[in-house]
Coordinates of N, CA and C in Angstrom, one line a residue:
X216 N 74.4 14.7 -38.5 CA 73.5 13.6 -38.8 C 72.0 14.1 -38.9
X217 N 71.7 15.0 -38.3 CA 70.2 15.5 -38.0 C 70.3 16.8 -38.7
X218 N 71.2 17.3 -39.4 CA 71.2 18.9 -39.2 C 70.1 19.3 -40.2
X219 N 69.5 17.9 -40.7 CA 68.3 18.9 -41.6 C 67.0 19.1 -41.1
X220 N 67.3 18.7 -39.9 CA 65.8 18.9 -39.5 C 65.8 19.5 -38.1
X221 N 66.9 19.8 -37.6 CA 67.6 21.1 -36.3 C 67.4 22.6 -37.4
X222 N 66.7 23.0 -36.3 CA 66.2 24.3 -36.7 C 66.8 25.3 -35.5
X223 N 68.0 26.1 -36.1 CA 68.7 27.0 -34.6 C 67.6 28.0 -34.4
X224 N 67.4 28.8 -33.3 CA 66.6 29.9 -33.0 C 67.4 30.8 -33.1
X225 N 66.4 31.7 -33.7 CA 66.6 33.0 -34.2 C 67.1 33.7 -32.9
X226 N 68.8 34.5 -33.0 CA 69.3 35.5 -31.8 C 68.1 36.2 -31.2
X227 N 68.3 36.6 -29.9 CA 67.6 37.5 -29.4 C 67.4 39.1 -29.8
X228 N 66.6 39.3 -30.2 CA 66.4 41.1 -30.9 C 66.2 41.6 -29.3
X229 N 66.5 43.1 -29.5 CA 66.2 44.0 -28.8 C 65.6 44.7 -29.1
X230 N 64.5 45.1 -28.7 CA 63.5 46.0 -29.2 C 63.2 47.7 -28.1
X231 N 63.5 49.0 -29.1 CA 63.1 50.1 -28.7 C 62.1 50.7 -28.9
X232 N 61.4 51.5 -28.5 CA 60.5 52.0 -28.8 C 60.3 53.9 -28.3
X233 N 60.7 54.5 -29.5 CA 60.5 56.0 -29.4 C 59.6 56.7 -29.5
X234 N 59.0 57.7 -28.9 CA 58.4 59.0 -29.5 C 58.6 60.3 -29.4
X235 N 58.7 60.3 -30.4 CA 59.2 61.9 -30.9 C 58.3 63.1 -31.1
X236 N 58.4 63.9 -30.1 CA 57.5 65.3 -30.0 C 58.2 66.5 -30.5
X237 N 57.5 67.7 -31.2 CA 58.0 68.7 -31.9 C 57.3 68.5 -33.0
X238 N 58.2 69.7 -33.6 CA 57.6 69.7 -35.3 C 58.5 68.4 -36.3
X239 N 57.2 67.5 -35.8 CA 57.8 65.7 -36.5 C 56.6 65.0 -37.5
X240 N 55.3 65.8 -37.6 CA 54.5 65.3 -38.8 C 54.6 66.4 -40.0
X241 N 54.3 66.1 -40.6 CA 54.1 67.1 -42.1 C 55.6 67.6 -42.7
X242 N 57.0 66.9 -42.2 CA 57.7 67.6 -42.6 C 59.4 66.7 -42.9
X243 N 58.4 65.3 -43.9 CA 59.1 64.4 -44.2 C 60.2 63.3 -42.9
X244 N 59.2 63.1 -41.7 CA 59.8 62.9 -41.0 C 60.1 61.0 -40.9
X245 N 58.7 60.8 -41.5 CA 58.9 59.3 -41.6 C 59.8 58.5 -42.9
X246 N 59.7 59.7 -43.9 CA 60.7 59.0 -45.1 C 62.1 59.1 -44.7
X247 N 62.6 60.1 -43.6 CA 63.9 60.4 -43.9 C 64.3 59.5 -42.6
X248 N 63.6 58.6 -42.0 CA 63.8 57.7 -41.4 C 64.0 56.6 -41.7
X249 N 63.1 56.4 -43.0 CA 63.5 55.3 -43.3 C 64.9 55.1 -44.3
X250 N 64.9 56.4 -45.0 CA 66.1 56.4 -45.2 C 67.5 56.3 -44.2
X251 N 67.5 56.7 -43.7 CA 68.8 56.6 -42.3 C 68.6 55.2 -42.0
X252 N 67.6 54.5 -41.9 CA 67.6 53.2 -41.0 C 68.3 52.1 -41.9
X253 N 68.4 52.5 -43.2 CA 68.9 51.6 -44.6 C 70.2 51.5 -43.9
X254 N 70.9 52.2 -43.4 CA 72.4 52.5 -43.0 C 73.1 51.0 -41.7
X255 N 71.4 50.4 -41.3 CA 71.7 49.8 -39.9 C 71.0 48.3 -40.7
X256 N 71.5 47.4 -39.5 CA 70.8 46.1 -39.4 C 69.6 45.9 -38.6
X257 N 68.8 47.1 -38.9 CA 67.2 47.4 -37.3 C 66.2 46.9 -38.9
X258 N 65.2 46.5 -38.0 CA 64.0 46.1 -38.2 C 63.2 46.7 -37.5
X259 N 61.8 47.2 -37.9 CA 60.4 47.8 -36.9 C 59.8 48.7 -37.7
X260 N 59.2 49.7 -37.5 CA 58.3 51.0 -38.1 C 58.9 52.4 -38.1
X261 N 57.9 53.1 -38.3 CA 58.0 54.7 -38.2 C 56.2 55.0 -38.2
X262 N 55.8 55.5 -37.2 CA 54.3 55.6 -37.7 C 53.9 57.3 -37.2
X263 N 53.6 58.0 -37.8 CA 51.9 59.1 -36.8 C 51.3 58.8 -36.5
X264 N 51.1 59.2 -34.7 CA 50.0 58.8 -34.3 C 49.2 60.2 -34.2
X265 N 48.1 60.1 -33.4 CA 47.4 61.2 -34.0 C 47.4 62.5 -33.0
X266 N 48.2 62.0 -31.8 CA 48.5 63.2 -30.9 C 49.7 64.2 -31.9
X267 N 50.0 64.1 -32.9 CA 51.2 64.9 -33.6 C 52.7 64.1 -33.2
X268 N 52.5 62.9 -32.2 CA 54.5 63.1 -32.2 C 54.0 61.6 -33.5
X269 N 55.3 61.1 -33.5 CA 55.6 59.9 -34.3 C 56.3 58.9 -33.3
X270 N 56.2 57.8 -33.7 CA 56.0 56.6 -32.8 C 57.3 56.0 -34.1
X271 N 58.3 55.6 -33.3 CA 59.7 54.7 -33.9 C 59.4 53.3 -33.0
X272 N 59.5 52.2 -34.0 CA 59.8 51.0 -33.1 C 61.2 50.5 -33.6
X273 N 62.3 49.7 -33.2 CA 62.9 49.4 -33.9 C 63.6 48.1 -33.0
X274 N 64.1 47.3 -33.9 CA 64.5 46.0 -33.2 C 66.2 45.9 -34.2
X275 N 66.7 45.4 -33.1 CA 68.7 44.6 -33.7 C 69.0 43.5 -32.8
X276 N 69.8 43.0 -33.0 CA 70.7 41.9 -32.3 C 71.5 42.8 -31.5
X277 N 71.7 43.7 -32.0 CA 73.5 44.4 -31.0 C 72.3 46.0 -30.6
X278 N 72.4 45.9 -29.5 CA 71.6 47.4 -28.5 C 72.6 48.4 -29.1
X279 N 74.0 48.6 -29.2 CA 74.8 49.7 -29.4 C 74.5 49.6 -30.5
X280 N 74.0 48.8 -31.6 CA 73.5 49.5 -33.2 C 72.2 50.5 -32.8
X281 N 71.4 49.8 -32.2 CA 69.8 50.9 -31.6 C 70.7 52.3 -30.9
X282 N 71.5 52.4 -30.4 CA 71.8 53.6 -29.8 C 72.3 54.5 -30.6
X283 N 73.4 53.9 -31.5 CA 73.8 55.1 -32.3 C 72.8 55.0 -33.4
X284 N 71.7 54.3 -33.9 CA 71.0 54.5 -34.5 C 70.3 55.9 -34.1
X285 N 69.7 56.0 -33.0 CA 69.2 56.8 -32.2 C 70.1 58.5 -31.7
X286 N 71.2 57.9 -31.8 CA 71.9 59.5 -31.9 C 72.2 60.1 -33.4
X287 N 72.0 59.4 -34.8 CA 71.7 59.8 -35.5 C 70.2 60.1 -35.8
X288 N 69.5 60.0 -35.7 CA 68.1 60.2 -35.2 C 68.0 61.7 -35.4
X289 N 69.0 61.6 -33.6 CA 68.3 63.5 -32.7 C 69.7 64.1 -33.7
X290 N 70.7 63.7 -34.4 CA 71.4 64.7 -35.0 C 70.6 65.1 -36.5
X291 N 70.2 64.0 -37.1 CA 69.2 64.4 -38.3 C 68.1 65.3 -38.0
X292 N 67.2 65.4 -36.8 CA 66.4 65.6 -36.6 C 66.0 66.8 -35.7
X293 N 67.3 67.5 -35.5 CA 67.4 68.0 -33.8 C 66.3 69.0 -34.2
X294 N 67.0 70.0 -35.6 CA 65.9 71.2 -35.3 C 64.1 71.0 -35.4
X295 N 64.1 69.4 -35.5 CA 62.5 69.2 -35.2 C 61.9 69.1 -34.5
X296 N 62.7 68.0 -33.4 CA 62.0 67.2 -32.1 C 62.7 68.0 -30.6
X297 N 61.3 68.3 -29.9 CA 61.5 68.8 -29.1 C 61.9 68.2 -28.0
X298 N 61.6 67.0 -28.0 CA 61.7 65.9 -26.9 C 61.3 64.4 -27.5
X299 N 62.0 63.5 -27.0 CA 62.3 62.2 -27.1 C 61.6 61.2 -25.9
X300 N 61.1 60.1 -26.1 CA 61.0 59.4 -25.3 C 61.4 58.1 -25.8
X301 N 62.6 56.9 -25.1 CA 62.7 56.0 -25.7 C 62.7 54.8 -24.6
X302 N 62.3 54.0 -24.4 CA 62.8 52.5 -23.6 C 62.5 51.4 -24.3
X303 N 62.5 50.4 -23.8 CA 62.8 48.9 -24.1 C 61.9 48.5 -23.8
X304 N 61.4 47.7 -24.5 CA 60.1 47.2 -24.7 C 60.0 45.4 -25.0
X305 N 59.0 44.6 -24.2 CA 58.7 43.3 -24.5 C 58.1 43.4 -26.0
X306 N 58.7 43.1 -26.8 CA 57.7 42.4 -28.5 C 58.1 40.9 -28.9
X307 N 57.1 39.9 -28.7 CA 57.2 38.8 -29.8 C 57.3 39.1 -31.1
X308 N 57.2 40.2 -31.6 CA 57.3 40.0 -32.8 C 58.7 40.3 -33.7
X309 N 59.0 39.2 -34.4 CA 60.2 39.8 -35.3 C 60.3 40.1 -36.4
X310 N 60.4 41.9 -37.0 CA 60.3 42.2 -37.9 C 61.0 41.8 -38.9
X311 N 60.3 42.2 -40.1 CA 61.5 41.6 -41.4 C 62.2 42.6 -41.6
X312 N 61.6 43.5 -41.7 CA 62.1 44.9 -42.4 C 61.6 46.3 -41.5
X313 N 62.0 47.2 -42.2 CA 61.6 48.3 -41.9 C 60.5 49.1 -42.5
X314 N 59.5 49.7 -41.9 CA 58.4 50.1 -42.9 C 58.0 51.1 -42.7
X315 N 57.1 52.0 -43.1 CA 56.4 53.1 -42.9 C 55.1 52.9 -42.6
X316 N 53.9 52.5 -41.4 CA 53.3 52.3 -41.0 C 52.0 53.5 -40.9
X317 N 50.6 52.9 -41.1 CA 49.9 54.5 -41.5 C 48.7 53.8 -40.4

């Protein structure tokens, strides 16, 4: 009777947030991310920051899509990154998409 004006809330996203150290700027690291990420239902960024690593944010409904998202990542990426850093992170924000952030 109401359902036009009941508005359901948007599922809960889970949000990760990586950084990636090694040889990860200059060497197509942000495009080939965003390529891989087409593969998933994540939403967030890929950015350089200016210490050299690159900064991943990434948001899903389902954590085990962020994880094996993430072990494709270090398999794409192994002979780049020397070390990883990832945890879970509070964001209000819900991305639409995925982007390349500058």
């Amino acid at each position: 009777m109401f359902a036009e004006s009941e508005q359901l809330d948007s599922p809960a996203r889970i949000t990760l947030r990586a950084i990636y150290h090694g040889r990860v700027q200059g060497v197509g690291f942000r495009y080939r991310t965003t390529r891989l990420v087409q593969q998933y239902p994540i939403y967030g960024y890929v950015k350089n920051l200016p210490d050299g690593t690159v900064e991943v944010v990434v948001q899903a409904e389902d954590k085990t899509v962020l994880e094996q998202f993430f072990d494709d990542m270090m398999l794409t990426f192994a002979a780049n990154v020397a070390d990883v850093l990832v945890e879970e992170i509070d964001c209000e924000i819900h991305f639409q998409q995925f982007q390349i952030e500058r």
